[in-house]
Short mmCIF file of C-alpha atoms in Angstrom, two decimals:
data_model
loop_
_atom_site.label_atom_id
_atom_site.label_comp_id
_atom_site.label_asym_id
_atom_site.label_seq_id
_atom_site.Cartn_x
_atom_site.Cartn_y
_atom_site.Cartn_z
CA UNK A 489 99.25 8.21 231.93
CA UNK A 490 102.23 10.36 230.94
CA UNK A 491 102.78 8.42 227.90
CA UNK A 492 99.04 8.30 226.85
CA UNK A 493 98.49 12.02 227.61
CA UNK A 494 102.26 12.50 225.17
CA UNK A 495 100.62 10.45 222.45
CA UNK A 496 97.43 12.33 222.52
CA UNK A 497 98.83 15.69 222.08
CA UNK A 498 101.33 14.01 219.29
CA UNK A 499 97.86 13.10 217.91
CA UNK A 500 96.42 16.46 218.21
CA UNK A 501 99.55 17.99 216.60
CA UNK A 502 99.38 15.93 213.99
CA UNK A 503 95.41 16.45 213.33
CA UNK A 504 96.23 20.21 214.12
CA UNK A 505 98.93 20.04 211.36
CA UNK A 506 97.05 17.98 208.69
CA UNK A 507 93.94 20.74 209.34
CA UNK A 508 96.55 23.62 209.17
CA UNK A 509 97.90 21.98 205.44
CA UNK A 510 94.07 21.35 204.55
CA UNK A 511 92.86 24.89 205.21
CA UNK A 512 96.29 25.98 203.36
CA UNK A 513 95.63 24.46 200.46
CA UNK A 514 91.97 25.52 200.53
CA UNK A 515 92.84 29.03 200.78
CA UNK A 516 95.52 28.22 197.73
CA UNK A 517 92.48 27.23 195.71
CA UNK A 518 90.05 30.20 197.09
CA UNK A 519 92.63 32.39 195.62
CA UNK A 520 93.26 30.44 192.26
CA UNK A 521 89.43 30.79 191.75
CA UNK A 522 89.44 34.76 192.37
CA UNK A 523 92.12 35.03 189.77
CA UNK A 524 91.09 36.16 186.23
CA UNK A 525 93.64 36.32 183.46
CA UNK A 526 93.34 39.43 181.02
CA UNK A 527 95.03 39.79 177.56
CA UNK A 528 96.27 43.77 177.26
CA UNK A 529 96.88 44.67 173.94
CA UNK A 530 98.00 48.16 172.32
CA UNK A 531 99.05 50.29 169.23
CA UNK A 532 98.08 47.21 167.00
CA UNK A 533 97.84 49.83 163.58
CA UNK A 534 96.59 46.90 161.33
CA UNK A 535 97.45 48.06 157.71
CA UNK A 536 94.84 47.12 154.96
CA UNK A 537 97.03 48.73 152.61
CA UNK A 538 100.15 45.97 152.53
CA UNK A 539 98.54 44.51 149.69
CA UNK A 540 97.54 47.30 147.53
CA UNK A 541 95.88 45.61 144.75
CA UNK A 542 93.15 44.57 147.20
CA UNK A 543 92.07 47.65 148.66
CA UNK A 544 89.21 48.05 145.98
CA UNK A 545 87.70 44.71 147.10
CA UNK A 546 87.69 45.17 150.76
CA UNK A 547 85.95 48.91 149.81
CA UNK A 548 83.50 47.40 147.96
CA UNK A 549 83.26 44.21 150.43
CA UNK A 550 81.68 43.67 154.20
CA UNK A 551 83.73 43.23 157.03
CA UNK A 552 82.89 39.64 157.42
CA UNK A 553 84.34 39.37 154.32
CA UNK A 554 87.76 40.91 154.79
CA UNK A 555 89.44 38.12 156.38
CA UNK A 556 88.89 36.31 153.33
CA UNK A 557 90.21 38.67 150.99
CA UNK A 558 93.37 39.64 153.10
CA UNK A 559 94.21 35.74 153.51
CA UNK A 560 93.83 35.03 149.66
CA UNK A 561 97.34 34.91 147.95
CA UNK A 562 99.13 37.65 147.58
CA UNK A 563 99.26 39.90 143.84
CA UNK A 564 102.46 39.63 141.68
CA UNK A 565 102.95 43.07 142.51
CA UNK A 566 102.44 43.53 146.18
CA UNK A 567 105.95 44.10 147.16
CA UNK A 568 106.69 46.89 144.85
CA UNK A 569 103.36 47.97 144.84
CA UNK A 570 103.76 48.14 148.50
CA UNK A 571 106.93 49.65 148.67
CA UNK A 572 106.28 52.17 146.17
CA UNK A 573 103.19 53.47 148.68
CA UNK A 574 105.39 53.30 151.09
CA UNK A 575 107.61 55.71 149.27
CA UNK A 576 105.22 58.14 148.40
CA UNK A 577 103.73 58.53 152.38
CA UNK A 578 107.00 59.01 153.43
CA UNK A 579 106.68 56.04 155.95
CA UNK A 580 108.94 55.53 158.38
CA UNK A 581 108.40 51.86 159.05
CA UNK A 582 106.14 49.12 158.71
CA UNK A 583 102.89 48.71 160.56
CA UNK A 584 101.15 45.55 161.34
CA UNK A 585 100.18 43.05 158.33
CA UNK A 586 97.31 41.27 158.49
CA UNK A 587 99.40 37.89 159.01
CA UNK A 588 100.97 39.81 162.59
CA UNK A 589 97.55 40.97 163.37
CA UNK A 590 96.43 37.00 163.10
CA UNK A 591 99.39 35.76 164.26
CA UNK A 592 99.41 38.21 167.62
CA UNK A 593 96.07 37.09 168.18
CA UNK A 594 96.46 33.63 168.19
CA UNK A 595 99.52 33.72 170.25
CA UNK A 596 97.63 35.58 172.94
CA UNK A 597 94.57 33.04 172.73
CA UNK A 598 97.22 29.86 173.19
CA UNK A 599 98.48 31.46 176.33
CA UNK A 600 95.51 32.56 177.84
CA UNK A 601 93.31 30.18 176.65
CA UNK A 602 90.12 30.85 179.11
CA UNK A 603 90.84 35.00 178.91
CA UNK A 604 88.67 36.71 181.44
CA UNK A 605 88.57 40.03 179.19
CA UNK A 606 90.46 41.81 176.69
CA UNK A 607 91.66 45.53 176.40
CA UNK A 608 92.43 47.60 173.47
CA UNK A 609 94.41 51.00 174.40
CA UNK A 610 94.05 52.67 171.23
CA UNK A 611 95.71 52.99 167.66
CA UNK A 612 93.90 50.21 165.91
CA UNK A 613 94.69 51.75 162.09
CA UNK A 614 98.06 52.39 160.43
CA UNK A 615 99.80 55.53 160.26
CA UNK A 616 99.76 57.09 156.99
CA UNK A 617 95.91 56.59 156.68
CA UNK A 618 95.12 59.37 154.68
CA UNK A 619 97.73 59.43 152.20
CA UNK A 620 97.62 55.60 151.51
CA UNK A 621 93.87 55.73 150.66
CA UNK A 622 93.80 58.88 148.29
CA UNK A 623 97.30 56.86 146.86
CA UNK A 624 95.60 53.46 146.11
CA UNK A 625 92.39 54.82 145.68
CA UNK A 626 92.48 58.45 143.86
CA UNK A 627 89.27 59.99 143.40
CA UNK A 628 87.44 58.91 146.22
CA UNK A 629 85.02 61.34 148.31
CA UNK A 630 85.53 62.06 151.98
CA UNK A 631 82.45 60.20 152.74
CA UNK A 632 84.24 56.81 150.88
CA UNK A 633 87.25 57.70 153.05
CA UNK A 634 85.49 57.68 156.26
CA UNK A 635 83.24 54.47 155.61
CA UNK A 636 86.70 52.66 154.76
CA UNK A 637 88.19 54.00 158.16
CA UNK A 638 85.62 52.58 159.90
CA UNK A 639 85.21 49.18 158.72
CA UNK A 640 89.03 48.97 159.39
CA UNK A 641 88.27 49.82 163.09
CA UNK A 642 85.55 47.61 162.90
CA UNK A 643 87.24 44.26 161.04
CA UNK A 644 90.22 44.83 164.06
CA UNK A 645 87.51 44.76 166.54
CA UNK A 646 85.38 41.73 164.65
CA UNK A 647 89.27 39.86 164.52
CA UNK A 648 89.58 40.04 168.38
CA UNK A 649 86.07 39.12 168.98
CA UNK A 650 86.37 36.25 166.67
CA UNK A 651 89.33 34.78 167.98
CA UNK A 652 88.31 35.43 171.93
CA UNK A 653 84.49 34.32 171.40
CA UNK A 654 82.12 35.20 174.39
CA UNK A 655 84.96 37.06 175.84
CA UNK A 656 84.60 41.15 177.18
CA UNK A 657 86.81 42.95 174.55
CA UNK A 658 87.20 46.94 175.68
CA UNK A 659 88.21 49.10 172.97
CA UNK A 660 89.45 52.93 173.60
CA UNK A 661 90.44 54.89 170.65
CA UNK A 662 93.68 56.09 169.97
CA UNK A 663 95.24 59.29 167.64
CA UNK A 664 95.25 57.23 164.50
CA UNK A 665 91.80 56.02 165.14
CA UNK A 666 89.88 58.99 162.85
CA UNK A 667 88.03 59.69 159.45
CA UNK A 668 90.20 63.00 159.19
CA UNK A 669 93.89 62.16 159.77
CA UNK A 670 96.44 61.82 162.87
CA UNK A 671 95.44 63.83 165.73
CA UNK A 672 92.06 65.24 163.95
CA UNK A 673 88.64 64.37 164.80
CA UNK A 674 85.29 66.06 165.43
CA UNK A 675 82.86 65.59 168.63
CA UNK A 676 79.66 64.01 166.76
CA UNK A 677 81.53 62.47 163.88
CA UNK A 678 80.14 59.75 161.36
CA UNK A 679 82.94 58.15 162.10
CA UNK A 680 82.43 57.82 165.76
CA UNK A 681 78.54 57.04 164.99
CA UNK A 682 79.54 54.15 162.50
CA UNK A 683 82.06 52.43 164.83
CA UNK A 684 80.10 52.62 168.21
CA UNK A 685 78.35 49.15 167.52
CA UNK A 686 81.33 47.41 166.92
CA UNK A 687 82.95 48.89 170.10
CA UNK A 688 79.55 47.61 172.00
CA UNK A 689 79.04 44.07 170.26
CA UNK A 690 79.63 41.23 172.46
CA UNK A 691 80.04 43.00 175.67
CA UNK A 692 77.41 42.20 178.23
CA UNK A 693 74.11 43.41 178.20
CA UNK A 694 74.13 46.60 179.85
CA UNK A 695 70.33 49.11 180.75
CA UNK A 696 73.11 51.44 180.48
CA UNK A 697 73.51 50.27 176.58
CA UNK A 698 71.43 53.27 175.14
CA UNK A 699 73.58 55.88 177.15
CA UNK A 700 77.36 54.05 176.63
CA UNK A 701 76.39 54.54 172.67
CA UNK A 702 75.25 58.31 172.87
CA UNK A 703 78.77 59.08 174.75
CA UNK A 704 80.40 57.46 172.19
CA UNK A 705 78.71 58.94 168.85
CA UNK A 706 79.15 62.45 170.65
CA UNK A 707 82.94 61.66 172.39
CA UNK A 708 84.06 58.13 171.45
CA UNK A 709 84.38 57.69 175.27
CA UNK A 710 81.90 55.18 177.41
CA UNK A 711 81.48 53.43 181.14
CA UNK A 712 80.66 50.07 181.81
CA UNK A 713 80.02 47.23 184.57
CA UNK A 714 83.42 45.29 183.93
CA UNK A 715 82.74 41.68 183.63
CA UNK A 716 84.01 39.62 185.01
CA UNK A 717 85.69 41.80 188.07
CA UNK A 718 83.06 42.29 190.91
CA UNK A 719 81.68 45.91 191.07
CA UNK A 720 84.31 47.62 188.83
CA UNK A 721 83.16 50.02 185.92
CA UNK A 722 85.63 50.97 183.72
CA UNK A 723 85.83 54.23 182.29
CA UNK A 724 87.02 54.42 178.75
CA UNK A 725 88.51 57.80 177.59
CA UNK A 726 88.90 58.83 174.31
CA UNK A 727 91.69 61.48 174.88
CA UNK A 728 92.71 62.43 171.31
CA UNK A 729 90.51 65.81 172.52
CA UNK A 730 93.17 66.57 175.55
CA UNK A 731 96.61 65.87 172.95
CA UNK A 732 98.87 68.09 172.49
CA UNK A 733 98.37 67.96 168.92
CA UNK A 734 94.58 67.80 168.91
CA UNK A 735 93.00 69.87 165.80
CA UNK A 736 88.86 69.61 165.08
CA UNK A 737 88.76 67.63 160.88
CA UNK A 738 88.50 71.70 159.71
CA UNK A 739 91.95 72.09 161.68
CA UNK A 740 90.77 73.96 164.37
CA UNK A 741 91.93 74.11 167.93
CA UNK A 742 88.59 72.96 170.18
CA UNK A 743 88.75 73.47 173.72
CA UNK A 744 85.68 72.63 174.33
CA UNK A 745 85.53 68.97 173.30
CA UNK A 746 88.31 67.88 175.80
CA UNK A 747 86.47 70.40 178.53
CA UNK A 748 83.25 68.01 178.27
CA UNK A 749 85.30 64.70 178.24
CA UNK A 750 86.89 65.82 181.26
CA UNK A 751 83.17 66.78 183.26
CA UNK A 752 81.90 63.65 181.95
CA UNK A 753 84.77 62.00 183.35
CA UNK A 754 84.44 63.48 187.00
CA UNK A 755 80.81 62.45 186.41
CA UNK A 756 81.43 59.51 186.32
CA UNK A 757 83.74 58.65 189.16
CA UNK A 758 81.58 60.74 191.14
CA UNK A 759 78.87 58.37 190.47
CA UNK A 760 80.93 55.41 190.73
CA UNK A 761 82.72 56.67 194.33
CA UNK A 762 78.74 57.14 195.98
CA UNK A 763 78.20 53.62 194.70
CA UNK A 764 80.89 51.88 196.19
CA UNK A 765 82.52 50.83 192.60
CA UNK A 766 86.24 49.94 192.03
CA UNK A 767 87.25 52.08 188.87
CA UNK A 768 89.63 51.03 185.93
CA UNK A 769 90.28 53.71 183.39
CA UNK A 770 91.53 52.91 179.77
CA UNK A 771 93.06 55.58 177.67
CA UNK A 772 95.80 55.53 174.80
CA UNK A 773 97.29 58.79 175.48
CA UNK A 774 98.74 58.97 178.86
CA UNK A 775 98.92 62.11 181.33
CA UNK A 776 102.62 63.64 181.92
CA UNK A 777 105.68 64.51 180.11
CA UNK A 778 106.72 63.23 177.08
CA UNK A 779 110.61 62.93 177.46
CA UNK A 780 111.37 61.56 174.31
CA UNK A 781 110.19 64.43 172.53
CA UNK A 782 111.85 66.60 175.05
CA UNK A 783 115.36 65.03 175.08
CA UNK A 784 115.45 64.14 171.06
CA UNK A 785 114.42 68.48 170.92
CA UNK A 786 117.15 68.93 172.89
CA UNK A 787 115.01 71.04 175.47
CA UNK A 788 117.19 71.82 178.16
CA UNK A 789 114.67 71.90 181.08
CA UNK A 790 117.11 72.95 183.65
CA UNK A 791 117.95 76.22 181.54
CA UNK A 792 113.95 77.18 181.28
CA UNK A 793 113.18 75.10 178.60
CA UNK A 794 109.39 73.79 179.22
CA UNK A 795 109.09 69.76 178.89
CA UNK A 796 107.12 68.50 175.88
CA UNK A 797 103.68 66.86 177.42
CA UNK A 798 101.61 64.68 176.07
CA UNK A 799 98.79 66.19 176.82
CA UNK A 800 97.52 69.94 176.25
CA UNK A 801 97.42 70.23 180.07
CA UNK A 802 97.51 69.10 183.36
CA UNK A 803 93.26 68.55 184.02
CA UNK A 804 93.30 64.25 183.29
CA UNK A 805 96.30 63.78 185.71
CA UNK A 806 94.70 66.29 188.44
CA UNK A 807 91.20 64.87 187.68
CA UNK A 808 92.47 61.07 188.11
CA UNK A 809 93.80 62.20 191.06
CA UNK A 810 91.12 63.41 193.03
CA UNK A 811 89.37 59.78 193.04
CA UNK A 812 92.24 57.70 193.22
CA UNK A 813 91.39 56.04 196.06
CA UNK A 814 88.49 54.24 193.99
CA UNK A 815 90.95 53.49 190.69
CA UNK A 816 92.73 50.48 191.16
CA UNK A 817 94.33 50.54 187.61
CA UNK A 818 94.80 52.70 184.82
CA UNK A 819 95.82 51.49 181.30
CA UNK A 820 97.41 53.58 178.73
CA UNK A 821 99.73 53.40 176.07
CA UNK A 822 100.86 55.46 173.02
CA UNK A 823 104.36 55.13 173.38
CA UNK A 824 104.52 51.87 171.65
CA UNK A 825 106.76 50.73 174.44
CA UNK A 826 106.54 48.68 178.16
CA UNK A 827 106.31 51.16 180.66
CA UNK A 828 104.99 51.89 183.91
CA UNK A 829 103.78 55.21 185.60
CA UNK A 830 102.44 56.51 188.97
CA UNK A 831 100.24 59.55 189.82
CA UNK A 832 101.19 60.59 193.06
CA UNK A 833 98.26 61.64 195.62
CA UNK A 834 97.45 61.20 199.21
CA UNK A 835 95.20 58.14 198.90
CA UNK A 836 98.60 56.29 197.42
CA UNK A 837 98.12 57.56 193.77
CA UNK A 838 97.32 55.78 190.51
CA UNK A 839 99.16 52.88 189.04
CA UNK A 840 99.42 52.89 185.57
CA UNK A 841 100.78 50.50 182.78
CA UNK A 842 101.39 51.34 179.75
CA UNK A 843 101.47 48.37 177.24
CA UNK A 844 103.96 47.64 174.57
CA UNK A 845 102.82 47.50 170.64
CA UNK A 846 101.99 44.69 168.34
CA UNK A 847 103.13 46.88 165.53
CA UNK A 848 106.78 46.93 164.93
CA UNK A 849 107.05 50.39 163.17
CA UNK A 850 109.69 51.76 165.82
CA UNK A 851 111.83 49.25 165.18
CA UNK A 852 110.45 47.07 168.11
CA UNK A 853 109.41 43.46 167.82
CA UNK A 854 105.91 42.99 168.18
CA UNK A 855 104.27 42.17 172.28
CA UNK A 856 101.28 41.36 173.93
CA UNK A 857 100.69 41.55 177.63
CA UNK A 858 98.77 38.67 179.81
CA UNK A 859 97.59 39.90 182.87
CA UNK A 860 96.35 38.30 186.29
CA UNK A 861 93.92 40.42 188.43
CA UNK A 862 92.43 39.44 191.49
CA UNK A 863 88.05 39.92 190.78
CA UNK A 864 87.37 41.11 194.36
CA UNK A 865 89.82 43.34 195.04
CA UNK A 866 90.04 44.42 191.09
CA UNK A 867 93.93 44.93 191.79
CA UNK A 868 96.34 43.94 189.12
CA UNK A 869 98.74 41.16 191.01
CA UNK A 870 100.90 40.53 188.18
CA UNK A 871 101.93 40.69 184.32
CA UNK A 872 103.93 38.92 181.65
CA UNK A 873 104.85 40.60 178.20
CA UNK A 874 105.27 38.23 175.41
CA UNK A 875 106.81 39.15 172.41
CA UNK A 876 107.95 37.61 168.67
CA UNK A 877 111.90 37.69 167.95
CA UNK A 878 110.98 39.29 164.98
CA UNK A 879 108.78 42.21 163.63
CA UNK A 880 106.64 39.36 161.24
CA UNK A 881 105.05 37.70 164.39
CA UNK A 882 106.87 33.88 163.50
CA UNK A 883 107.07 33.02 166.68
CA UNK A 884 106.55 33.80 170.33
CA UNK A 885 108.08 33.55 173.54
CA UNK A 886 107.89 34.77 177.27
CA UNK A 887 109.86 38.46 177.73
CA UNK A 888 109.85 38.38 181.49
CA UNK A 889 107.10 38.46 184.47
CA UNK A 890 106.56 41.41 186.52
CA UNK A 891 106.29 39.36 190.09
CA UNK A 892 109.47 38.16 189.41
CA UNK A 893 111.80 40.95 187.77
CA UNK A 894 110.46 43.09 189.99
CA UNK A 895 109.99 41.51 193.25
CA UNK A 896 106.65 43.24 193.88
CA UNK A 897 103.44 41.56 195.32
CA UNK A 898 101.22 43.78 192.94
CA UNK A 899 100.58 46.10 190.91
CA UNK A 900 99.66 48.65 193.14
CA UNK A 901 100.56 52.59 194.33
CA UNK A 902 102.50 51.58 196.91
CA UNK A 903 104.51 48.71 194.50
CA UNK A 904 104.80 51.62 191.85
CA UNK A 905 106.19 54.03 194.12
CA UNK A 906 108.43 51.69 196.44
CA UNK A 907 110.14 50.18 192.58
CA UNK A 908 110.36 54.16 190.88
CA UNK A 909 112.19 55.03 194.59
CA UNK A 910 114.72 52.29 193.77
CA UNK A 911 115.25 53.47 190.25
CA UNK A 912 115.84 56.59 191.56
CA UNK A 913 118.00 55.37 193.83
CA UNK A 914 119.97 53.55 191.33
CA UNK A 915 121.19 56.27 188.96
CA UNK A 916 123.73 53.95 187.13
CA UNK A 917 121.09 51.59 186.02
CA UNK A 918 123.33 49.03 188.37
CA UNK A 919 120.97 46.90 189.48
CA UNK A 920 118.62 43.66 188.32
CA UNK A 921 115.48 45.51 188.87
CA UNK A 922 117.02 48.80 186.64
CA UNK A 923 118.85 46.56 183.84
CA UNK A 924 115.19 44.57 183.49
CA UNK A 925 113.47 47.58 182.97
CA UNK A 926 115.80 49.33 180.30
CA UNK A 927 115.98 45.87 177.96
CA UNK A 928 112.70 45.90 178.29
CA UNK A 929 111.34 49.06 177.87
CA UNK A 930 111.97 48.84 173.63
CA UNK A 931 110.98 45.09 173.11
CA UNK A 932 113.25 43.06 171.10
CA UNK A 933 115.99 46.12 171.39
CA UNK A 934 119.30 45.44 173.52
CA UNK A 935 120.65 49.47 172.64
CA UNK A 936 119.54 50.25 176.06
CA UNK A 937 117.83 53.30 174.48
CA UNK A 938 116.70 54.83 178.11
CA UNK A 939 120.49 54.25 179.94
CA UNK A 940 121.93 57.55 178.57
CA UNK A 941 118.93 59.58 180.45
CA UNK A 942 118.16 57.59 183.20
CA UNK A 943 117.53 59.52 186.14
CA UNK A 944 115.51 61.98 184.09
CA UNK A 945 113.78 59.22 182.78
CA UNK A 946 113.26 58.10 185.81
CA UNK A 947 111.87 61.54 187.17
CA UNK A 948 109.18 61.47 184.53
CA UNK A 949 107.86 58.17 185.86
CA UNK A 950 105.89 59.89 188.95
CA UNK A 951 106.65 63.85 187.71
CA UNK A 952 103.72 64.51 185.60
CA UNK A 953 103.62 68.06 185.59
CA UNK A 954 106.15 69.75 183.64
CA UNK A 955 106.75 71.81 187.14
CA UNK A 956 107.33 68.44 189.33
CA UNK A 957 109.44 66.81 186.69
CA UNK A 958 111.80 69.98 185.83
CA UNK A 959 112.63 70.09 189.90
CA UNK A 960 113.35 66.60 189.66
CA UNK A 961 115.64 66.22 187.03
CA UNK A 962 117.47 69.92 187.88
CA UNK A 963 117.79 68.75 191.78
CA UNK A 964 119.50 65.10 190.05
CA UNK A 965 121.85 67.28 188.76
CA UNK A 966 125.37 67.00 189.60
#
């Protein structure tokens, strides 16, 4: 009896286990099948002008024609034509060619092949806009100037469409995306009217479609239903109106266009919050303080010497804030480097990440991001940034994984906070977690060009008031 009832409970042990490893490695594959995988891409500032010779056909040609065009051989004279335009804009480096822009693009399809969505966090045309056109193409009215702006904005956004086909691709505009220069635009532009359909085509069908395009022509901002995340909208800013720098086309300081961005904006998480809707928010510009304009100023913020922001004030941050319990993620970028940021509130704050560049006019290689995100809980769980070991885009390879440099479950508030609170706590930049960050933070870079300023670095990561992030570098102080 004693050995039938010791084989029966071996039995049940054994059925018990086997059930245990079954239901395991169901709950594995529940998981897997929650999992979407996300391309993030930023500060792409494709260049039609590389080739100057054919500028006049793709003015006179349709965007479905451009690829053609910029894939033809090059002139005889492109590389002293090019250099010589260079010359005269006073460039500082080179943006992205149309052979990175392809060559980016592809690299991000091959590694997420089955891409739940794409982002674009602003900055899809070259710096130097103005000045290249009226260079290559002397004469021209402002009205030719802005139609050639916006078919560049719109053969980027055709390009990513193209090569991710039946795939979301969210577009927010950045400080270079304008029919008037860096840092210029008006509320109601053309330019915003002309390049609202392309920033609408081949997103999902929305009753909301009529009302997404009016916010844009007026603000180049929108919300929409994020497919394929369950009950997330995403809120797309278009903060070029809250810069620093921000001017109306007739170089005017306008108050009033980043005062109705920011109602519509607390509009629409209002809205979202009494509907029980996770939130992303996209933006290129990011809220808080702008330390390597303050450092390479030498502003001395411990001797009363205000921080540069990037912003014109502190109304996003406190806005984004107040309703952070229903963002799970906000995506900026600007910097043109791979960065991460936290806005502290009581509900755990807002994670952000700002994503690297594919242009390589900083001196940085070209990246991409590929992101995993859980659909139900619309929490980013993880990230890898993949970059080319050169600034032409010849090849690509893995720069490092989130998960694993940074030993962090997710990307969440409480991730954020717990990894900034070890940086802080690490002023030397001694350990793996600190030394990942600083290689990585310039892609393709090994000058460490954050180790010098460290801990004040590190205060602006979850400072973003020039207030909280002067009392946290002056109290680092020795």
């Amino acid at each position: 009896m004693k050995a039938a009832r010791a084989l029966a409970c071996v039995a049940i042990f054994l059925c018990s286990a086997g059930f245990s490893d079954a239901a395991a490695q169901t709950s594995k594959t529940a998981a897997k099948q929650t999992e979407v995988h996300a391309v993030m891409l930023s500060d792409i500032h494709f260049d039609p002008f590389r080739d100057p010779e054919k500028v006049q056909q793709l003015v006179g040609a349709p965007v479905s024609k451009w690829a053609e065009i910029l894939a033809a051989p090059a002139s005889a004279n492109q590389a002293s034509a090019f250099a010589a335009l260079q010359r005269q804009c006073s460039a500082r480096g080179m943006d992205a060619s149309y052979a990175l822009l392809e060559s980016s693009l592809e690299a991000a399809k091959k590694q997420v092949p089955n891409a739940g969505f794409v982002t674009v966090s602003g900055d899809l045309i070259a710096h130097n806009f103005p000045c290249r056109f009226a260079t290559v193409m002397p004469g021209r009215s402002q009205d030719d100037y802005t139609a050639f702006t916006a078919k560049t904005v719109q053969f980027v956004i055709s390009e990513l469409r193209r090569k991710f086909s039946g795939v979301p691709v969210y577009v927010a505009l950045g400080n270079n995306d304008s029919n008037c220069g860096h840092y210029h635009l008006d509320r109601g532009s053309k330019f915003l009217a002309l390049v609202g359909n392309s920033v609408f085509a081949g997103l999902p069908s929305s009753a909301d479609r009529k009302t997404m395009l009016a916010d844009f022509a007026d603000g180049g901002y929108y919300s929409v239903m994020m497919a394929p995340l369950r009950n997330t909208r995403l809120i797309v800013l278009n903060d070029i109106f809250m810069a620093q720098q921000y001017e109306t086309c007739g170089g005017k300081r306008d108050n009033e266009a980043s005062a109705a961005q920011l109602a519509w904006l607390q509009k629409e998480l209002a809205a979202a919050r009494a509907r029980g809707e996770k939130v992303w928010i996209l933006g290129h510009i990011p809220p808080g303080v702008n330390i390597y304009s303050t450092f390479s100023k030498l502003r001395n913020v411990c001797e009363g010497n205000a921080p540069e922001m990037f912003l014109s004030s502190d109304a996003l941050g406190d806005v984004l804030r107040e309703d952070a319990g229903e963002i799970r993620l906000a995506i900026f970028a600007h910097t043109h480097m791979d960065e991460l940021r936290l806005l502290g509130a009581k509900e755990g704050g807002v994670a952000i990440k700002m994503v690297s560049s594919i242009s390589p006019v900083d001196g940085n290689n070209p990246s991409f991001t590929v992101a995993t995100v859980d659909a139900s809980s619309a929490m980013l769980k993880d990230y890898e940034v993949f970059a080319a070991p050169d600034q032409m885009g010849s090849s690509w390879s893995k720069e490092y994984d989130y998960k694993q440099a940074y030993h962090q479950a997710q990307f969440s508030p409480a991730a954020i906070e717990k990894l900034i609170g070890e940086f802080k706590n690490d002023p030397d930049a001694k350990t793996e977690e600190s030394q990942t960050y600083i290689r990585s933070f310039f892609v393709g870079d090994s000058s460490s060009l954050i180790k010098p300023l460290w801990t004040q670095y590190v205060c602006a990561l979850n400072h973003d008031t020039a207030k909280a992030f002067t009392e946290c570098v002056c109290s680092a102080r020795p």
